[in-house]
Amino acid sequence: MSVLVTGGAGFIGSHTCVELLNSGYDVVVADNLCNSKPDVMDRIALICGKKPVFYQIDVCDCEALRCIFQQHQIDAVIHFAGLKAVGESCGIPLRYYRNNLDSTLSLLECMQEFGCKKIVFSSSATVYGPSNPSPYTEDMPVNTATNPYGWTKVFIEQILRDTAAADADFSAINLRYFNPIGAHESGLIGDDPDGIPNNLMPYIVRVAAGQLEKLTIFGDDYPTADGSCVRDYIHVVDLAKGHLKALEYANMNRGVEAFNLGTGNGSSVFELVEAFENANNLTVNRVIGARRDGDLPAVWADTQKAKEKLNWSAEKTVQEMCADSWNFVKKK
């Protein structure tokens, strides 16, 4: 079975490529490398003993995508490609809407033209918006968001529902991620964003490595046990394995389904920093700052549906996530 992985050189995409290759899939990657590095394909080859077929293209480019579909019999798509920084999306919303929506529309049009009927979409817990209480369940309303990045996920999920409604043979899986961290146990691939990281764990490891001076914890007066925000952190390898389960489900079912991919447990910012320090025998220089606009006090998943329908659940601990994140930085 041949799978096109858009954004396959990125953090989650690269780990999913590893799991796909190790499970016997033929993997084709399309990535414009706007926030990833070309040597990721070589690193995947070192882990798996084989390399994905790689095309450096922008997924918004219909003609470039058509060439891939012409060259390969694509049976299914896993769609990661898109801009993903919440804060940045508030400053440049038009770029986020143009990129994330155009890439999806171009991809779906090519899939339709070449008879490819299966897609697994990289969605997000941001689709649940500010009003739903944790733990989030997949049957909650998802017609709100607090930032342009989140709205692109809401809109794309709707596009997929509409596409499936118009084609009885179409199968789409919306995977709503919580907070992926960690790295492959080899230390060869991990989260390596360009510039100043937008997410917590890459920031922690760069402070620990001396690349950044200090970690600012945004708020210690939330209505949580220790006053800092609580999130559901999931190991990226567990998350990648969830995509394979979703692909199997898409092969057996038609229509649209949404699944939460998280652990079902929340950890506060203070707890995550302390877990990192304990796992790696390090100290992270940190200060307390003001709350950030839009940050919710506590967010975590109900994962029962994924357990029952996908036969998937997260296995790795927060300590393993922290140790693997540091191992990746040490080996860079």
mmCIF file of C-alpha atoms in Angstrom:
data_model
loop_
_atom_site.group_PDB
_atom_site.id
_atom_site.type_symbol
_atom_site.label_atom_id
_atom_site.label_comp_id
_atom_site.label_asym_id
_atom_site.label_seq_id
_atom_site.Cartn_x
_atom_site.Cartn_y
_atom_site.Cartn_z
ATOM 1 C CA MET A 1 0.000 0.000 0.000
ATOM 2 C CA SER A 2 1.398 3.397 -1.023
ATOM 3 C CA VAL A 3 0.800 6.348 1.315
ATOM 4 C CA LEU A 4 1.422 10.009 0.495
ATOM 5 C CA VAL A 5 2.548 11.888 3.614
ATOM 6 C CA THR A 6 2.268 15.640 3.201
ATOM 7 C CA GLY A 7 4.529 17.517 5.595
ATOM 8 C CA GLY A 8 6.399 14.263 6.150
ATOM 9 C CA ALA A 9 9.703 15.974 7.007
ATOM 10 C CA GLY A 10 8.170 17.686 10.036
ATOM 11 C CA PHE A 11 8.098 16.635 13.672
ATOM 12 C CA ILE A 12 5.030 14.373 13.682
ATOM 13 C CA GLY A 13 5.256 13.568 9.986
ATOM 14 C CA SER A 14 8.797 12.174 10.193
ATOM 15 C CA HIS A 15 7.924 9.907 13.124
ATOM 16 C CA THR A 16 4.861 8.675 11.253
ATOM 17 C CA CYS A 17 7.017 7.900 8.205
ATOM 18 C CA VAL A 18 9.198 5.711 10.427
ATOM 19 C CA GLU A 19 6.201 3.761 11.696
ATOM 20 C CA LEU A 20 4.797 3.398 8.183
ATOM 21 C CA LEU A 21 8.075 2.138 6.719
ATOM 22 C CA ASN A 22 8.622 -0.269 9.589
ATOM 23 C CA SER A 23 5.123 -1.636 8.995
ATOM 24 C CA GLY A 24 5.778 -2.342 5.317
ATOM 25 C CA TYR A 25 4.058 0.637 3.663
ATOM 26 C CA ASP A 26 5.492 2.378 0.618
ATOM 27 C CA VAL A 27 5.911 6.027 1.645
ATOM 28 C CA VAL A 28 5.958 9.130 -0.565
ATOM 29 C CA VAL A 29 6.674 12.456 1.159
ATOM 30 C CA ALA A 30 5.706 15.920 -0.087
ATOM 31 C CA ASP A 31 7.152 18.814 1.931
ATOM 32 C CA ASN A 32 8.312 22.335 1.083
ATOM 33 C CA LEU A 33 10.782 22.307 4.032
ATOM 34 C CA CYS A 34 9.528 25.681 5.283
ATOM 35 C CA ASN A 35 9.920 24.504 8.884
ATOM 36 C CA SER A 36 11.902 21.273 8.522
ATOM 37 C CA LYS A 37 15.234 20.095 7.221
ATOM 38 C CA PRO A 38 16.139 17.973 4.175
ATOM 39 C CA ASP A 39 18.440 15.629 6.124
ATOM 40 C CA VAL A 40 15.380 14.240 7.934
ATOM 41 C CA MET A 41 14.895 11.799 5.039
ATOM 42 C CA ASP A 42 18.443 10.488 5.555
ATOM 43 C CA ARG A 43 17.808 10.155 9.280
ATOM 44 C CA ILE A 44 14.628 8.176 8.611
ATOM 45 C CA ALA A 45 16.694 5.905 6.347
ATOM 46 C CA LEU A 46 19.208 5.327 9.157
ATOM 47 C CA ILE A 47 16.396 4.274 11.483
ATOM 48 C CA CYS A 48 14.444 2.131 9.012
ATOM 49 C CA GLY A 49 17.053 0.934 6.539
ATOM 50 C CA LYS A 50 15.057 2.525 3.720
ATOM 51 C CA LYS A 51 14.149 6.045 2.682
ATOM 52 C CA PRO A 52 10.794 7.502 1.643
ATOM 53 C CA VAL A 53 10.460 8.832 -1.868
ATOM 54 C CA PHE A 54 10.785 12.583 -1.350
ATOM 55 C CA TYR A 55 9.409 15.534 -3.324
ATOM 56 C CA GLN A 56 10.257 19.069 -2.256
ATOM 57 C CA ILE A 57 7.043 20.764 -3.310
ATOM 58 C CA ASP A 58 4.445 23.098 -1.869
ATOM 59 C CA VAL A 59 1.238 21.135 -1.333
ATOM 60 C CA CYS A 60 -0.716 24.232 -2.395
ATOM 61 C CA ASP A 61 0.702 23.663 -5.901
ATOM 62 C CA CYS A 62 -1.874 21.534 -7.727
ATOM 63 C CA GLU A 63 0.356 20.804 -10.705
ATOM 64 C CA ALA A 64 3.237 19.637 -8.518
ATOM 65 C CA LEU A 65 0.843 17.377 -6.620
ATOM 66 C CA ARG A 66 -0.579 16.009 -9.860
ATOM 67 C CA CYS A 67 2.924 14.935 -10.899
ATOM 68 C CA ILE A 68 3.234 12.887 -7.709
ATOM 69 C CA PHE A 69 -0.123 11.195 -8.288
ATOM 70 C CA GLN A 70 0.880 10.508 -11.894
ATOM 71 C CA GLN A 71 4.192 8.936 -10.833
ATOM 72 C CA HIS A 72 2.778 6.845 -7.967
ATOM 73 C CA GLN A 73 -0.366 4.833 -7.351
ATOM 74 C CA ILE A 74 -1.331 6.595 -4.124
ATOM 75 C CA ASP A 75 -3.756 4.520 -2.061
ATOM 76 C CA ALA A 76 -4.151 6.868 0.908
ATOM 77 C CA VAL A 77 -2.961 10.232 2.224
ATOM 78 C CA ILE A 78 -1.849 11.366 5.671
ATOM 79 C CA HIS A 79 -2.090 15.145 5.641
ATOM 80 C CA PHE A 80 0.253 17.021 7.997
ATOM 81 C CA ALA A 81 1.283 19.915 5.759
ATOM 82 C CA GLY A 82 0.331 23.275 7.224
ATOM 83 C CA LEU A 83 1.475 26.195 9.328
ATOM 84 C CA LYS A 84 1.005 25.409 13.006
ATOM 85 C CA ALA A 85 2.013 28.191 15.434
ATOM 86 C CA VAL A 86 -0.971 29.536 17.360
ATOM 87 C CA GLY A 87 0.613 32.863 18.281
ATOM 88 C CA GLU A 88 2.016 33.463 14.818
ATOM 89 C CA SER A 89 -1.380 32.775 13.278
ATOM 90 C CA CYS A 90 -2.833 35.736 15.184
ATOM 91 C CA GLY A 91 -0.229 38.054 13.640
ATOM 92 C CA ILE A 92 -0.428 36.759 10.060
ATOM 93 C CA PRO A 93 -3.917 35.234 9.786
ATOM 94 C CA LEU A 94 -4.236 35.572 6.011
ATOM 95 C CA ARG A 95 -1.093 33.527 5.441
ATOM 96 C CA TYR A 96 -2.478 30.765 7.684
ATOM 97 C CA TYR A 97 -5.854 30.698 5.966
ATOM 98 C CA ARG A 98 -4.302 30.785 2.496
ATOM 99 C CA ASN A 99 -1.707 28.090 3.202
ATOM 100 C CA ASN A 100 -3.677 25.631 5.313
ATOM 101 C CA LEU A 101 -6.915 25.799 3.347
ATOM 102 C CA ASP A 102 -5.328 25.949 -0.111
ATOM 103 C CA SER A 103 -3.062 22.990 0.590
ATOM 104 C CA THR A 104 -6.033 20.898 1.692
ATOM 105 C CA LEU A 105 -8.211 21.908 -1.264
ATOM 106 C CA SER A 106 -5.405 21.202 -3.745
ATOM 107 C CA LEU A 107 -4.799 17.828 -2.151
ATOM 108 C CA LEU A 108 -8.476 16.832 -2.158
ATOM 109 C CA GLU A 109 -8.876 17.883 -5.781
ATOM 110 C CA CYS A 110 -5.913 15.712 -6.796
ATOM 111 C CA MET A 111 -7.219 12.826 -4.726
ATOM 112 C CA GLN A 112 -10.580 13.142 -6.472
ATOM 113 C CA GLU A 113 -8.975 13.279 -9.915
ATOM 114 C CA PHE A 114 -6.890 10.149 -9.312
ATOM 115 C CA GLY A 115 -9.484 8.131 -7.397
ATOM 116 C CA CYS A 116 -7.754 8.215 -4.007
ATOM 117 C CA LYS A 117 -10.505 7.898 -1.383
ATOM 118 C CA LYS A 118 -8.746 7.716 1.986
ATOM 119 C CA ILE A 119 -7.273 10.524 4.078
ATOM 120 C CA VAL A 120 -6.061 10.862 7.656
ATOM 121 C CA PHE A 121 -5.995 14.509 8.693
ATOM 122 C CA SER A 122 -3.748 16.126 11.281
ATOM 123 C CA SER A 123 -6.323 18.070 13.274
ATOM 124 C CA SER A 124 -6.021 19.482 16.781
ATOM 125 C CA ALA A 125 -7.704 19.751 20.164
ATOM 126 C CA THR A 126 -7.978 23.477 19.396
ATOM 127 C CA VAL A 127 -11.188 22.682 17.495
ATOM 128 C CA TYR A 128 -12.978 22.225 20.836
ATOM 129 C CA GLY A 129 -12.667 25.957 21.496
ATOM 130 C CA PRO A 130 -12.967 27.743 24.838
ATOM 131 C CA SER A 131 -16.412 26.593 25.965
ATOM 132 C CA ASN A 132 -16.202 22.810 26.146
ATOM 133 C CA PRO A 133 -15.090 21.385 29.511
ATOM 134 C CA SER A 134 -12.230 18.894 29.840
ATOM 135 C CA PRO A 135 -11.965 16.043 29.286
ATOM 136 C CA TYR A 136 -12.896 16.621 25.664
ATOM 137 C CA THR A 137 -15.008 13.993 23.925
ATOM 138 C CA GLU A 138 -15.382 13.693 20.168
ATOM 139 C CA ASP A 139 -19.127 14.348 20.265
ATOM 140 C CA MET A 140 -18.664 17.878 21.649
ATOM 141 C CA PRO A 141 -19.385 20.823 19.304
ATOM 142 C CA VAL A 142 -16.350 21.952 17.299
ATOM 143 C CA ASN A 143 -17.616 25.095 15.630
ATOM 144 C CA THR A 144 -15.488 27.547 17.613
ATOM 145 C CA ALA A 145 -11.804 28.399 17.900
ATOM 146 C CA THR A 146 -9.719 31.054 19.632
ATOM 147 C CA ASN A 147 -7.150 31.746 16.886
ATOM 148 C CA PRO A 148 -6.749 31.533 13.090
ATOM 149 C CA TYR A 149 -4.701 28.318 13.324
ATOM 150 C CA GLY A 150 -7.552 26.675 15.213
ATOM 151 C CA TRP A 151 -10.116 27.978 12.749
ATOM 152 C CA THR A 152 -8.218 26.399 9.846
ATOM 153 C CA LYS A 153 -8.581 23.037 11.595
ATOM 154 C CA VAL A 154 -12.299 23.644 12.166
ATOM 155 C CA PHE A 155 -12.795 24.595 8.503
ATOM 156 C CA ILE A 156 -10.780 21.649 7.150
ATOM 157 C CA GLU A 157 -12.723 19.172 9.280
ATOM 158 C CA GLN A 158 -15.912 20.633 7.762
ATOM 159 C CA ILE A 159 -14.480 20.410 4.246
ATOM 160 C CA LEU A 160 -13.770 16.723 4.849
ATOM 161 C CA ARG A 161 -17.288 16.127 6.174
ATOM 162 C CA ASP A 162 -18.756 17.806 3.099
ATOM 163 C CA THR A 163 -16.484 15.809 0.780
ATOM 164 C CA ALA A 164 -17.547 12.557 2.406
ATOM 165 C CA ALA A 165 -21.218 13.540 2.205
ATOM 166 C CA ALA A 166 -20.838 13.977 -1.546
ATOM 167 C CA ASP A 167 -18.942 10.697 -2.103
ATOM 168 C CA ALA A 168 -20.150 7.515 -0.415
ATOM 169 C CA ASP A 169 -16.774 5.826 -1.025
ATOM 170 C CA PHE A 170 -14.720 8.542 0.667
ATOM 171 C CA SER A 171 -13.108 7.921 4.056
ATOM 172 C CA ALA A 172 -11.648 10.660 6.281
ATOM 173 C CA ILE A 173 -10.248 10.427 9.787
ATOM 174 C CA ASN A 174 -9.785 13.634 11.793
ATOM 175 C CA LEU A 175 -7.143 13.030 14.451
ATOM 176 C CA ARG A 176 -7.407 15.652 17.172
ATOM 177 C CA TYR A 177 -3.986 15.881 18.791
ATOM 178 C CA PHE A 178 -3.307 17.182 22.226
ATOM 179 C CA ASN A 179 0.336 18.139 23.052
ATOM 180 C CA PRO A 180 2.965 16.023 21.248
ATOM 181 C CA ILE A 181 6.446 15.975 22.765
ATOM 182 C CA GLY A 182 9.350 13.513 22.919
ATOM 183 C CA ALA A 183 11.487 12.142 20.101
ATOM 184 C CA HIS A 184 12.440 8.839 18.504
ATOM 185 C CA GLU A 185 14.458 6.694 20.892
ATOM 186 C CA SER A 186 17.390 6.732 18.456
ATOM 187 C CA GLY A 187 17.786 10.485 18.937
ATOM 188 C CA LEU A 188 17.955 10.890 15.157
ATOM 189 C CA ILE A 189 14.647 12.707 14.693
ATOM 190 C CA GLY A 190 12.718 15.009 17.013
ATOM 191 C CA ASP A 191 11.189 18.446 17.370
ATOM 192 C CA ASP A 192 13.629 20.920 15.825
ATOM 193 C CA PRO A 193 11.770 24.146 14.991
ATOM 194 C CA ASP A 194 13.467 27.052 13.249
ATOM 195 C CA GLY A 195 14.001 30.174 15.356
ATOM 196 C CA ILE A 196 12.515 30.623 18.822
ATOM 197 C CA PRO A 197 10.266 27.673 19.669
ATOM 198 C CA ASN A 198 6.543 28.277 20.064
ATOM 199 C CA ASN A 199 5.915 25.138 22.125
ATOM 200 C CA LEU A 200 6.934 24.313 25.673
ATOM 201 C CA MET A 201 9.184 21.248 25.379
ATOM 202 C CA PRO A 202 11.447 22.577 22.590
ATOM 203 C CA TYR A 203 11.855 25.718 24.686
ATOM 204 C CA ILE A 204 12.717 23.700 27.809
ATOM 205 C CA VAL A 205 15.398 21.683 26.027
ATOM 206 C CA ARG A 206 16.998 24.787 24.492
ATOM 207 C CA VAL A 207 17.189 26.455 27.894
ATOM 208 C CA ALA A 208 18.698 23.260 29.331
ATOM 209 C CA ALA A 209 21.219 23.198 26.469
ATOM 210 C CA GLY A 210 22.212 26.832 27.088
ATOM 211 C CA GLN A 211 20.832 28.003 23.751
ATOM 212 C CA LEU A 212 18.199 30.168 25.450
ATOM 213 C CA GLU A 213 18.651 32.048 28.725
ATOM 214 C CA LYS A 214 15.475 31.152 30.593
ATOM 215 C CA LEU A 215 12.024 29.644 30.375
ATOM 216 C CA THR A 216 9.098 31.960 31.079
ATOM 217 C CA ILE A 217 6.115 30.199 32.614
ATOM 218 C CA PHE A 218 3.084 32.202 31.589
ATOM 219 C CA GLY A 219 0.961 32.463 34.716
ATOM 220 C CA ASP A 220 0.974 30.765 38.102
ATOM 221 C CA ASP A 221 -2.479 31.851 39.220
ATOM 222 C CA TYR A 222 -4.755 29.607 37.145
ATOM 223 C CA PRO A 223 -7.446 27.554 38.941
ATOM 224 C CA THR A 224 -5.277 24.417 38.873
ATOM 225 C CA ALA A 225 -3.464 22.492 41.599
ATOM 226 C CA ASP A 226 -0.223 24.479 41.284
ATOM 227 C CA GLY A 227 -1.487 27.550 39.412
ATOM 228 C CA SER A 228 0.063 26.724 36.024
ATOM 229 C CA CYS A 229 -1.755 25.520 32.913
ATOM 230 C CA VAL A 230 -2.494 21.814 32.585
ATOM 231 C CA ARG A 231 -2.128 20.010 29.255
ATOM 232 C CA ASP A 232 -2.318 16.448 27.952
ATOM 233 C CA TYR A 233 1.217 15.624 26.763
ATOM 234 C CA ILE A 234 1.621 12.646 24.445
ATOM 235 C CA HIS A 235 4.797 11.009 23.144
ATOM 236 C CA VAL A 236 5.219 11.634 19.429
ATOM 237 C CA VAL A 237 5.915 7.921 18.785
ATOM 238 C CA ASP A 238 2.595 6.981 20.394
ATOM 239 C CA LEU A 239 0.967 9.666 18.259
ATOM 240 C CA ALA A 240 2.614 8.325 15.090
ATOM 241 C CA LYS A 241 1.349 4.828 15.850
ATOM 242 C CA GLY A 242 -2.139 6.291 16.170
ATOM 243 C CA HIS A 243 -1.943 7.336 12.510
ATOM 244 C CA LEU A 244 -1.328 3.758 11.432
ATOM 245 C CA LYS A 245 -4.360 2.631 13.420
ATOM 246 C CA ALA A 246 -6.391 5.417 11.795
ATOM 247 C CA LEU A 247 -5.192 4.319 8.348
ATOM 248 C CA GLU A 248 -6.311 0.752 9.071
ATOM 249 C CA TYR A 249 -9.689 2.084 10.193
ATOM 250 C CA ALA A 250 -10.038 4.172 7.030
ATOM 251 C CA ASN A 251 -9.377 1.067 4.935
ATOM 252 C CA MET A 252 -12.297 -0.727 6.584
ATOM 253 C CA ASN A 253 -14.823 2.123 6.919
ATOM 254 C CA ARG A 254 -16.368 4.939 4.904
ATOM 255 C CA GLY A 255 -17.455 8.418 5.930
ATOM 256 C CA VAL A 256 -15.839 10.680 8.530
ATOM 257 C CA GLU A 257 -14.737 9.898 12.076
ATOM 258 C CA ALA A 258 -12.900 12.022 14.641
ATOM 259 C CA PHE A 259 -10.597 10.624 17.303
ATOM 260 C CA ASN A 260 -8.755 12.239 20.186
ATOM 261 C CA LEU A 261 -5.090 11.257 20.455
ATOM 262 C CA GLY A 262 -3.844 12.005 23.945
ATOM 263 C CA THR A 263 -3.088 10.154 27.163
ATOM 264 C CA GLY A 264 -6.251 11.119 29.015
ATOM 265 C CA ASN A 265 -4.156 12.684 31.775
ATOM 266 C CA GLY A 266 -3.070 16.252 32.368
ATOM 267 C CA SER A 267 0.296 17.568 33.557
ATOM 268 C CA SER A 268 0.884 21.151 34.623
ATOM 269 C CA VAL A 269 3.693 23.285 33.249
ATOM 270 C CA PHE A 270 5.483 23.076 36.603
ATOM 271 C CA GLU A 271 5.082 19.287 36.636
ATOM 272 C CA LEU A 272 6.478 18.950 33.110
ATOM 273 C CA VAL A 273 9.518 21.100 33.895
ATOM 274 C CA GLU A 274 10.187 19.114 37.077
ATOM 275 C CA ALA A 275 9.757 15.821 35.224
ATOM 276 C CA PHE A 276 12.310 16.991 32.651
ATOM 277 C CA GLU A 277 14.763 17.969 35.377
ATOM 278 C CA ASN A 278 14.345 14.646 37.194
ATOM 279 C CA ALA A 279 14.521 12.503 34.051
ATOM 280 C CA ASN A 280 17.746 14.139 32.882
ATOM 281 C CA ASN A 281 19.380 15.294 36.134
ATOM 282 C CA LEU A 282 19.330 18.917 34.958
ATOM 283 C CA THR A 283 18.120 22.290 36.171
ATOM 284 C CA VAL A 284 16.046 24.555 33.927
ATOM 285 C CA ASN A 285 16.337 28.275 34.620
ATOM 286 C CA ARG A 286 12.789 29.592 34.781
ATOM 287 C CA VAL A 287 10.819 32.687 35.740
ATOM 288 C CA ILE A 288 7.125 33.428 36.156
ATOM 289 C CA GLY A 289 5.496 35.757 33.653
ATOM 290 C CA ALA A 290 2.018 37.109 33.059
ATOM 291 C CA ARG A 291 -0.715 34.978 31.587
ATOM 292 C CA ARG A 292 -0.929 34.787 27.804
ATOM 293 C CA ASP A 293 -4.142 35.762 26.083
ATOM 294 C CA GLY A 294 -6.137 32.731 25.004
ATOM 295 C CA ASP A 295 -4.479 30.144 27.253
ATOM 296 C CA LEU A 296 -7.066 27.849 28.841
ATOM 297 C CA PRO A 297 -6.445 26.650 32.411
ATOM 298 C CA ALA A 298 -6.734 22.906 31.796
ATOM 299 C CA VAL A 299 -7.078 20.791 28.649
ATOM 300 C CA TRP A 300 -6.990 17.030 28.386
ATOM 301 C CA ALA A 301 -8.562 14.255 26.326
ATOM 302 C CA ASP A 302 -11.109 11.563 26.803
ATOM 303 C CA THR A 303 -9.457 8.738 24.834
ATOM 304 C CA GLN A 304 -12.067 6.000 25.173
ATOM 305 C CA LYS A 305 -13.236 6.183 21.562
ATOM 306 C CA ALA A 306 -9.708 5.615 20.191
ATOM 307 C CA LYS A 307 -9.266 2.662 22.546
ATOM 308 C CA GLU A 308 -12.534 1.071 21.476
ATOM 309 C CA LYS A 309 -12.579 1.760 17.733
ATOM 310 C CA LEU A 310 -8.887 2.042 16.815
ATOM 311 C CA ASN A 311 -7.507 -0.344 19.428
ATOM 312 C CA TRP A 312 -5.007 2.394 20.254
ATOM 313 C CA SER A 313 -3.844 3.969 23.479
ATOM 314 C CA ALA A 314 -0.774 5.933 24.499
ATOM 315 C CA GLU A 315 1.869 3.856 26.265
ATOM 316 C CA LYS A 316 4.848 6.087 27.042
ATOM 317 C CA THR A 317 5.206 8.059 30.280
ATOM 318 C CA VAL A 318 5.928 11.748 30.766
ATOM 319 C CA GLN A 319 9.388 10.755 32.038
ATOM 320 C CA GLU A 320 10.094 8.907 28.781
ATOM 321 C CA MET A 321 8.886 11.913 26.801
ATOM 322 C CA CYS A 322 11.312 14.144 28.708
ATOM 323 C CA ALA A 323 14.263 11.758 28.422
ATOM 324 C CA ASP A 324 13.756 11.252 24.679
ATOM 325 C CA SER A 325 13.403 15.008 24.068
ATOM 326 C CA TRP A 326 16.769 15.631 25.743
ATOM 327 C CA ASN A 327 18.417 12.676 23.999
ATOM 328 C CA PHE A 328 17.519 14.192 20.633
ATOM 329 C CA VAL A 329 19.060 17.562 21.529
ATOM 330 C CA LYS A 330 22.225 15.901 22.882
ATOM 331 C CA LYS A 331 22.731 13.967 19.643
ATOM 332 C CA LYS A 332 22.095 16.858 17.248
#
